Amino acid sequence: MSEGSIAGRVPAYSLAIDAMGGDNAPDAVLDGIELSAERHPEARFLLLGDEAKLSGLLARRPRAARACSLRHAAEAIPGDMKPTAALRVRGSSMRMAIDAVAVGEAAGVVSAGNTGALMALAKIVLKTLPDIDRPALAAIGPSARGDVVLLDLGANVQYDARNLAEFAVMGDAFARAVLGLPAPTIGLLNVGSEELKGDERVRQAAEILRDSHLGPNFRGFVEGHDITAGTTDVVVTDGFTGNIALKTGEGAMKLMGGLLKQVFTSTILARIGYLLARPALDRLRDYMDPRRYNGAVLVGLNGVVVKSHGGTDALGFAHAVDVALDMVSHGFNERIREGAALLRRGPAAAAPEDGPPAVPPDGASKQEPGRDTPGHETPGLSSTALR
Amino acid sequence: MSEGSIAGRVPAYSLAIDAMGGDNAPDAVLDGIELSAERHPEARFLLLGDEAKLSGLLARRPRAARACSLRHAAEAIPGDMKPTAALRVRGSSMRMAIDAVAVGEAAGVVSAGNTGALMALAKIVLKTLPDIDRPALAAIGPSARGDVVLLDLGANVQYDARNLAEFAVMGDAFARAVLGLPAPTIGLLNVGSEELKGDERVRQAAEILRDSHLGPNFRGFVEGHDITAGTTDVVVTDGFTGNIALKTGEGAMKLMGGLLKQVFTSTILARIGYLLARPALDRLRDYMDPRRYNGAVLVGLNGVVVKSHGGTDALGFAHAVDVALDMVSHGFNERIREGAALLRRGPAAAAPEDGPPAVPPDGASKQEPGRDTPGHETPGLSSTALR
């Protein structure tokens, strides 16, 4: 296969897989691929890692063996390596997997390795999409009314109103691609007190979104409890707040789970009660299973980048692969590209009949000429192959 | 009783009560006082509200009648009134209750009314304590290792590192007064990614706290899941993040509760299981009962200010009164005053043996001469009367 970026070409591989990342690599990674290969027979994977070790493991996983090509990577990024140090390791499995996306060999990458390193490498190697200032970390969580997309989860601590609006564009594309929603509703996370409706950036972002092509689906401000209430399909916030909201919500559920465990072991009757209710409780546990929500996505880059939880098992890794395949096959980045361009053009793009083309807002000056060329994340999979 | 502020005087009333604030006022307020009066026979309350209505209600609540004095307030602040409008209503029950604290008649105020109005009125009428730049909203929540204090919950969206450090001083005082902890541990809420350890303000606040008199109990950065894990007794953050963390955590627990309800009604066996486990489940429900955590406190003002949830019942209101009485009787503001002065003096105050007195940090220039005079929130209750 020839190296070098060939814009618009269909990649040979659906996904490049960092086979050496995560606590249980490479076994959990290959077991995950074995599951994914069964669910998505069309998918092709490029496995990066220790060739000798991987070929031995593949020999015992027939479906994965058929779906995968192996490429040797001499190094692996340790989980505790600083991102700045990881950037200097050229031959790592993580770096080579990202490089495969950069040159158009694969449409996306999945890694269960070092989060900071993955974000730093992906940003530097893949670069942001046209009209997107900063990438964001997005994930799906449970709510009372179906799954909800939350972003940014920590890619950006510094941000402005325009970044928040771009996160909304990316969250919209994510909800369409991965949740399959035709018109996702969007909320902007804010505080409740009337007097203190967020800071200036949040208020400005709301104005931008109201006037944008996303306006009809933008539901304005939502509060913390609206995330799990499922008030909107997408909840947009900055990386500091989003990271803390995600972990606080997870922590609260963990507390409840722990207390429930205590309840059901506290008396003999409660133990019997647990046994009777167990099938129903197991369904609840399955519904809340963190593996079902595994796969945080770094959105806004030239290529699909999915971070699997480092401690996950085969089922969790397979879910992260599913998310990546959904994004690849549903033209995820094409939609972001279109949405970001509309956003950049300002209110005139949303309602051209309202008057002459609007003066581009402040942020538009950041747009570099020539950045709007087609990329190479064209889907390599038919959508019928996906769940 | 003579009007006017008399510094250092013991107030005639433990608390001034806004009898007209909240969805169920004045009935739930008076029922709550009836409960509190039984638990705290020494407490004296000044009730502000519609005199005719209140005297009729008091006639049927003998304990409250003995513990309360009535003062007529012709107006009540509606729940949806803007804080700026509420500031112009001079004769409201909320305003008159706060005024009673300002003139030294009462040590603190409890209201279940309009949050924004209460915060705005209390800030303007009571003013901040010496060496405290901004007040904060604090509350207690459940964790796997006992109750946890979280602040700020939304009093400040704008903040700097010094404000966060002052929130830690106030959280420390709150945990001592209300949770009765002799040496509360303190964490500063931050994001997890090594690369992105919060913004500059959070990092600076950590340095200030490490070098301060709180240093020995300061545990550095904590993440969202540490709140309910109970990693530290006090979790400090800005008002935007804190408000969202609180509501996201509450929302997650509500989601779990709703799903559990579904589980236990989904099959006949699950229903029977529920009945068997019910006494244990009821204990869990009691433990998580939001009324047990009712009472957000606006800390950092000259006087104790407690906001009860607007929709709470008598039990919840009584709990908010308990919190206020705990603060009043445990010298809450005296401790803040001392801690804030130590913080303002800088590292030298924490470790005077390390060298000559340190140059005061930047923030110290804000200190006005003569602000450090004693206030009037001296406790009017003996601590033995309190739970």
PDB file of C-alpha atoms in Angstrom, chain A residues 185-372:
ATOM      1  CA  THR A 185     -32.249  18.427  20.536  1.00  0.00           C
ATOM      2  CA  ILE A 186     -29.437  20.443  22.086  1.00  0.00           C
ATOM      3  CA  GLY A 187     -29.078  22.072  25.511  1.00  0.00           C
ATOM      4  CA  LEU A 188     -26.360  24.322  26.886  1.00  0.00           C
ATOM      5  CA  LEU A 189     -25.389  23.471  30.458  1.00  0.00           C
ATOM      6  CA  ASN A 190     -25.829  26.388  32.847  1.00  0.00           C
ATOM      7  CA  VAL A 191     -26.601  27.224  36.464  1.00  0.00           C
ATOM      8  CA  GLY A 192     -30.135  27.704  37.661  1.00  0.00           C
ATOM      9  CA  SER A 193     -30.171  30.950  39.515  1.00  0.00           C
ATOM     10  CA  GLU A 194     -31.951  33.573  37.423  1.00  0.00           C
ATOM     11  CA  GLU A 195     -29.586  36.237  38.654  1.00  0.00           C
ATOM     12  CA  LEU A 196     -26.484  34.345  37.656  1.00  0.00           C
ATOM     13  CA  LYS A 197     -27.282  32.729  34.348  1.00  0.00           C
ATOM     14  CA  GLY A 198     -23.783  31.514  33.612  1.00  0.00           C
ATOM     15  CA  ASP A 199     -20.900  33.613  32.567  1.00  0.00           C
ATOM     16  CA  GLU A 200     -20.690  35.743  29.487  1.00  0.00           C
ATOM     17  CA  ARG A 201     -19.340  32.932  27.292  1.00  0.00           C
ATOM     18  CA  VAL A 202     -22.312  30.654  27.967  1.00  0.00           C
ATOM     19  CA  ARG A 203     -24.787  33.457  27.275  1.00  0.00           C
ATOM     20  CA  GLN A 204     -22.991  34.375  24.050  1.00  0.00           C
ATOM     21  CA  ALA A 205     -22.895  30.749  22.920  1.00  0.00           C
ATOM     22  CA  ALA A 206     -26.661  30.560  23.403  1.00  0.00           C
ATOM     23  CA  GLU A 207     -27.111  33.591  21.154  1.00  0.00           C
ATOM     24  CA  ILE A 208     -24.871  32.102  18.458  1.00  0.00           C
ATOM     25  CA  LEU A 209     -26.770  28.797  18.567  1.00  0.00           C
ATOM     26  CA  ARG A 210     -30.193  30.432  18.565  1.00  0.00           C
ATOM     27  CA  ASP A 211     -29.294  32.278  15.351  1.00  0.00           C
ATOM     28  CA  SER A 212     -27.572  29.293  13.721  1.00  0.00           C
ATOM     29  CA  HIS A 213     -28.801  26.413  11.566  1.00  0.00           C
ATOM     30  CA  LEU A 214     -29.091  24.444  14.836  1.00  0.00           C
ATOM     31  CA  GLY A 215     -31.567  27.032  16.186  1.00  0.00           C
ATOM     32  CA  PRO A 216     -34.745  24.948  15.633  1.00  0.00           C
ATOM     33  CA  ASN A 217     -33.351  22.109  17.793  1.00  0.00           C
ATOM     34  CA  PHE A 218     -31.611  24.296  20.348  1.00  0.00           C
ATOM     35  CA  ARG A 219     -33.535  24.194  23.640  1.00  0.00           C
ATOM     36  CA  GLY A 220     -31.517  26.907  25.420  1.00  0.00           C
ATOM     37  CA  PHE A 221     -30.081  26.412  28.883  1.00  0.00           C
ATOM     38  CA  VAL A 222     -30.335  23.147  30.776  1.00  0.00           C
ATOM     39  CA  GLU A 223     -29.181  22.386  34.329  1.00  0.00           C
ATOM     40  CA  GLY A 224     -27.203  19.544  35.847  1.00  0.00           C
ATOM     41  CA  HIS A 225     -30.234  17.404  36.611  1.00  0.00           C
ATOM     42  CA  ASP A 226     -31.404  17.711  33.007  1.00  0.00           C
ATOM     43  CA  ILE A 227     -28.540  15.466  31.847  1.00  0.00           C
ATOM     44  CA  THR A 228     -29.959  12.303  33.403  1.00  0.00           C
ATOM     45  CA  ALA A 229     -33.535  13.532  32.973  1.00  0.00           C
ATOM     46  CA  GLY A 230     -32.885  13.410  29.228  1.00  0.00           C
ATOM     47  CA  THR A 231     -34.326  16.896  28.697  1.00  0.00           C
ATOM     48  CA  THR A 232     -32.225  17.193  25.513  1.00  0.00           C
ATOM     49  CA  ASP A 233     -30.369  14.612  23.420  1.00  0.00           C
ATOM     50  CA  VAL A 234     -27.132  16.608  23.503  1.00  0.00           C
ATOM     51  CA  VAL A 235     -25.740  18.567  26.449  1.00  0.00           C
ATOM     52  CA  VAL A 236     -22.970  21.041  25.661  1.00  0.00           C
ATOM     53  CA  THR A 237     -20.514  22.448  28.181  1.00  0.00           C
ATOM     54  CA  ASP A 238     -16.843  23.306  28.628  1.00  0.00           C
ATOM     55  CA  GLY A 239     -14.260  20.612  29.369  1.00  0.00           C
ATOM     56  CA  PHE A 240     -13.782  21.511  33.021  1.00  0.00           C
ATOM     57  CA  THR A 241     -17.476  21.462  33.882  1.00  0.00           C
ATOM     58  CA  GLY A 242     -18.209  18.467  31.647  1.00  0.00           C
ATOM     59  CA  ASN A 243     -15.462  16.342  33.165  1.00  0.00           C
ATOM     60  CA  ILE A 244     -16.678  17.104  36.663  1.00  0.00           C
ATOM     61  CA  ALA A 245     -20.361  16.614  35.770  1.00  0.00           C
ATOM     62  CA  LEU A 246     -19.609  13.218  34.200  1.00  0.00           C
ATOM     63  CA  LYS A 247     -17.563  11.989  37.148  1.00  0.00           C
ATOM     64  CA  THR A 248     -19.977  13.395  39.735  1.00  0.00           C
ATOM     65  CA  GLY A 249     -22.873  11.627  38.041  1.00  0.00           C
ATOM     66  CA  GLU A 250     -20.918   8.364  37.857  1.00  0.00           C
ATOM     67  CA  GLY A 251     -19.922   8.780  41.496  1.00  0.00           C
ATOM     68  CA  ALA A 252     -23.516   9.342  42.587  1.00  0.00           C
ATOM     69  CA  MET A 253     -24.642   6.189  40.805  1.00  0.00           C
ATOM     70  CA  LYS A 254     -21.778   4.252  42.346  1.00  0.00           C
ATOM     71  CA  LEU A 255     -22.793   5.481  45.798  1.00  0.00           C
ATOM     72  CA  MET A 256     -26.383   4.384  45.194  1.00  0.00           C
ATOM     73  CA  GLY A 257     -25.184   1.017  43.906  1.00  0.00           C
ATOM     74  CA  GLY A 258     -23.002   0.491  46.962  1.00  0.00           C
ATOM     75  CA  LEU A 259     -25.800   1.425  49.339  1.00  0.00           C
ATOM     76  CA  LEU A 260     -28.190  -0.920  47.521  1.00  0.00           C
ATOM     77  CA  LYS A 261     -25.698  -3.722  47.947  1.00  0.00           C
ATOM     78  CA  GLN A 262     -25.656  -3.010  51.684  1.00  0.00           C
ATOM     79  CA  VAL A 263     -29.459  -3.004  51.751  1.00  0.00           C
ATOM     80  CA  PHE A 264     -29.715  -6.384  50.079  1.00  0.00           C
ATOM     81  CA  THR A 265     -27.260  -8.031  52.443  1.00  0.00           C
ATOM     82  CA  SER A 266     -28.497  -6.318  55.611  1.00  0.00           C
ATOM     83  CA  THR A 267     -31.247  -8.793  56.616  1.00  0.00           C
ATOM     84  CA  ILE A 268     -32.265 -12.318  55.730  1.00  0.00           C
ATOM     85  CA  LEU A 269     -35.545 -11.068  54.283  1.00  0.00           C
ATOM     86  CA  ALA A 270     -33.710  -8.517  52.158  1.00  0.00           C
ATOM     87  CA  ARG A 271     -31.442 -11.298  50.845  1.00  0.00           C
ATOM     88  CA  ILE A 272     -34.468 -13.346  49.842  1.00  0.00           C
ATOM     89  CA  GLY A 273     -36.041 -10.237  48.348  1.00  0.00           C
ATOM     90  CA  TYR A 274     -32.914  -9.696  46.303  1.00  0.00           C
ATOM     91  CA  LEU A 275     -33.026 -13.245  44.953  1.00  0.00           C
ATOM     92  CA  LEU A 276     -36.657 -12.810  43.884  1.00  0.00           C
ATOM     93  CA  ALA A 277     -36.044  -9.459  42.242  1.00  0.00           C
ATOM     94  CA  ARG A 278     -32.724 -10.562  40.800  1.00  0.00           C
ATOM     95  CA  PRO A 279     -33.719 -11.043  37.140  1.00  0.00           C
ATOM     96  CA  ALA A 280     -35.202  -7.532  37.089  1.00  0.00           C
ATOM     97  CA  LEU A 281     -32.208  -6.099  38.974  1.00  0.00           C
ATOM     98  CA  ASP A 282     -29.868  -7.787  36.504  1.00  0.00           C
ATOM     99  CA  ARG A 283     -31.656  -6.050  33.659  1.00  0.00           C
ATOM    100  CA  LEU A 284     -31.118  -2.743  35.469  1.00  0.00           C
ATOM    101  CA  ARG A 285     -27.447  -3.586  35.932  1.00  0.00           C
ATOM    102  CA  ASP A 286     -27.163  -4.398  32.238  1.00  0.00           C
ATOM    103  CA  TYR A 287     -28.853  -1.122  31.355  1.00  0.00           C
ATOM    104  CA  MET A 288     -26.437   0.844  33.522  1.00  0.00           C
ATOM    105  CA  ASP A 289     -23.423  -1.305  32.527  1.00  0.00           C
ATOM    106  CA  PRO A 290     -20.522   1.105  31.990  1.00  0.00           C
ATOM    107  CA  ARG A 291     -19.332  -1.135  29.149  1.00  0.00           C
ATOM    108  CA  ARG A 292     -22.466  -0.143  27.231  1.00  0.00           C
ATOM    109  CA  TYR A 293     -21.235   3.438  27.423  1.00  0.00           C
ATOM    110  CA  ASN A 294     -17.577   2.695  26.776  1.00  0.00           C
ATOM    111  CA  GLY A 295     -15.900   4.794  24.117  1.00  0.00           C
ATOM    112  CA  ALA A 296     -15.233   8.491  24.593  1.00  0.00           C
ATOM    113  CA  VAL A 297     -14.730  10.161  21.276  1.00  0.00           C
ATOM    114  CA  LEU A 298     -12.324  12.949  20.426  1.00  0.00           C
ATOM    115  CA  VAL A 299     -14.446  14.864  17.934  1.00  0.00           C
ATOM    116  CA  GLY A 300     -13.425  17.636  15.556  1.00  0.00           C
ATOM    117  CA  LEU A 301     -10.338  16.019  14.044  1.00  0.00           C
ATOM    118  CA  ASN A 302      -9.591  14.777  10.519  1.00  0.00           C
ATOM    119  CA  GLY A 303     -10.477  11.189  11.363  1.00  0.00           C
ATOM    120  CA  VAL A 304     -12.489   9.323  13.961  1.00  0.00           C
ATOM    121  CA  VAL A 305     -10.710   8.891  17.316  1.00  0.00           C
ATOM    122  CA  VAL A 306     -12.259   6.711  20.026  1.00  0.00           C
ATOM    123  CA  LYS A 307     -10.796   6.208  23.482  1.00  0.00           C
ATOM    124  CA  SER A 308     -11.856   3.008  25.197  1.00  0.00           C
ATOM    125  CA  HIS A 309     -11.694   2.867  28.975  1.00  0.00           C
ATOM    126  CA  GLY A 310      -8.301   1.460  29.926  1.00  0.00           C
ATOM    127  CA  GLY A 311      -9.695  -1.116  32.329  1.00  0.00           C
ATOM    128  CA  THR A 312     -12.461  -2.455  30.125  1.00  0.00           C
ATOM    129  CA  ASP A 313     -12.867  -6.037  28.939  1.00  0.00           C
ATOM    130  CA  ALA A 314     -13.603  -7.512  25.502  1.00  0.00           C
ATOM    131  CA  LEU A 315     -17.274  -6.478  25.618  1.00  0.00           C
ATOM    132  CA  GLY A 316     -16.392  -2.887  26.489  1.00  0.00           C
ATOM    133  CA  PHE A 317     -13.695  -2.702  23.841  1.00  0.00           C
ATOM    134  CA  ALA A 318     -16.092  -4.112  21.239  1.00  0.00           C
ATOM    135  CA  HIS A 319     -18.554  -1.370  22.171  1.00  0.00           C
ATOM    136  CA  ALA A 320     -15.902   1.302  21.621  1.00  0.00           C
ATOM    137  CA  VAL A 321     -15.230  -0.269  18.216  1.00  0.00           C
ATOM    138  CA  ASP A 322     -18.996  -0.155  17.471  1.00  0.00           C
ATOM    139  CA  VAL A 323     -19.050   3.566  18.268  1.00  0.00           C
ATOM    140  CA  ALA A 324     -16.112   4.167  15.945  1.00  0.00           C
ATOM    141  CA  LEU A 325     -17.709   2.139  13.143  1.00  0.00           C
ATOM    142  CA  ASP A 326     -20.991   4.038  13.567  1.00  0.00           C
ATOM    143  CA  MET A 327     -19.152   7.313  13.211  1.00  0.00           C
ATOM    144  CA  VAL A 328     -17.175   6.101  10.208  1.00  0.00           C
ATOM    145  CA  SER A 329     -20.199   4.715   8.399  1.00  0.00           C
ATOM    146  CA  HIS A 330     -22.572   7.611   9.063  1.00  0.00           C
ATOM    147  CA  GLY A 331     -20.470  10.372   7.545  1.00  0.00           C
ATOM    148  CA  PHE A 332     -19.853  11.830  10.981  1.00  0.00           C
ATOM    149  CA  ASN A 333     -17.094  14.213   9.987  1.00  0.00           C
ATOM    150  CA  GLU A 334     -18.839  15.252   6.777  1.00  0.00           C
ATOM    151  CA  ARG A 335     -21.723  16.478   8.906  1.00  0.00           C
ATOM    152  CA  ILE A 336     -19.420  18.346  11.278  1.00  0.00           C
ATOM    153  CA  ARG A 337     -17.724  19.927   8.290  1.00  0.00           C
ATOM    154  CA  GLU A 338     -21.071  21.149   6.927  1.00  0.00           C
ATOM    155  CA  GLY A 339     -22.351  22.275  10.319  1.00  0.00           C
ATOM    156  CA  ALA A 340     -19.160  24.118  11.214  1.00  0.00           C
ATOM    157  CA  ALA A 341     -19.162  25.925   7.871  1.00  0.00           C
ATOM    158  CA  LEU A 342     -22.791  27.000   8.408  1.00  0.00           C
ATOM    159  CA  LEU A 343     -21.969  28.149  11.922  1.00  0.00           C
ATOM    160  CA  ARG A 344     -18.952  30.099  10.695  1.00  0.00           C
ATOM    161  CA  ARG A 345     -21.041  31.861   8.071  1.00  0.00           C
ATOM    162  CA  GLY A 346     -23.284  33.174  10.845  1.00  0.00           C
ATOM    163  CA  PRO A 347     -27.020  33.898  11.099  1.00  0.00           C
ATOM    164  CA  ALA A 348     -27.324  34.495   7.325  1.00  0.00           C
ATOM    165  CA  ALA A 349     -26.664  30.805   6.705  1.00  0.00           C
ATOM    166  CA  ALA A 350     -29.546  29.810   8.965  1.00  0.00           C
ATOM    167  CA  ALA A 351     -32.018  32.329   7.541  1.00  0.00           C
ATOM    168  CA  PRO A 352     -30.752  33.729   4.232  1.00  0.00           C
ATOM    169  CA  GLU A 353     -34.066  35.468   3.532  1.00  0.00           C
ATOM    170  CA  ASP A 354     -33.588  37.780   6.504  1.00  0.00           C
ATOM    171  CA  GLY A 355     -31.341  40.187   4.608  1.00  0.00           C
ATOM    172  CA  PRO A 356     -27.933  40.470   3.007  1.00  0.00           C
ATOM    173  CA  PRO A 357     -25.185  37.986   4.009  1.00  0.00           C
ATOM    174  CA  ALA A 358     -24.189  38.694   7.573  1.00  0.00           C
ATOM    175  CA  VAL A 359     -20.761  40.022   8.422  1.00  0.00           C
ATOM    176  CA  PRO A 360     -18.790  37.009   9.651  1.00  0.00           C
ATOM    177  CA  PRO A 361     -18.522  37.023  13.431  1.00  0.00           C
ATOM    178  CA  ASP A 362     -15.258  37.656  15.195  1.00  0.00           C
ATOM    179  CA  GLY A 363     -14.070  34.066  15.099  1.00  0.00           C
ATOM    180  CA  ALA A 364     -14.304  33.901  11.325  1.00  0.00           C
ATOM    181  CA  SER A 365     -11.006  35.704  10.980  1.00  0.00           C
ATOM    182  CA  LYS A 366      -9.338  32.545  12.296  1.00  0.00           C
ATOM    183  CA  GLN A 367     -10.338  30.622   9.166  1.00  0.00           C
ATOM    184  CA  GLU A 368      -7.356  29.891   6.995  1.00  0.00           C
ATOM    185  CA  PRO A 369      -7.838  29.931   3.227  1.00  0.00           C
ATOM    186  CA  GLY A 370      -7.505  26.484   1.701  1.00  0.00           C
ATOM    187  CA  ARG A 371      -8.372  24.564   4.906  1.00  0.00           C
ATOM    188  CA  ASP A 372     -11.740  23.623   3.475  1.00  0.00           C
TER     189      ASP A 372
END
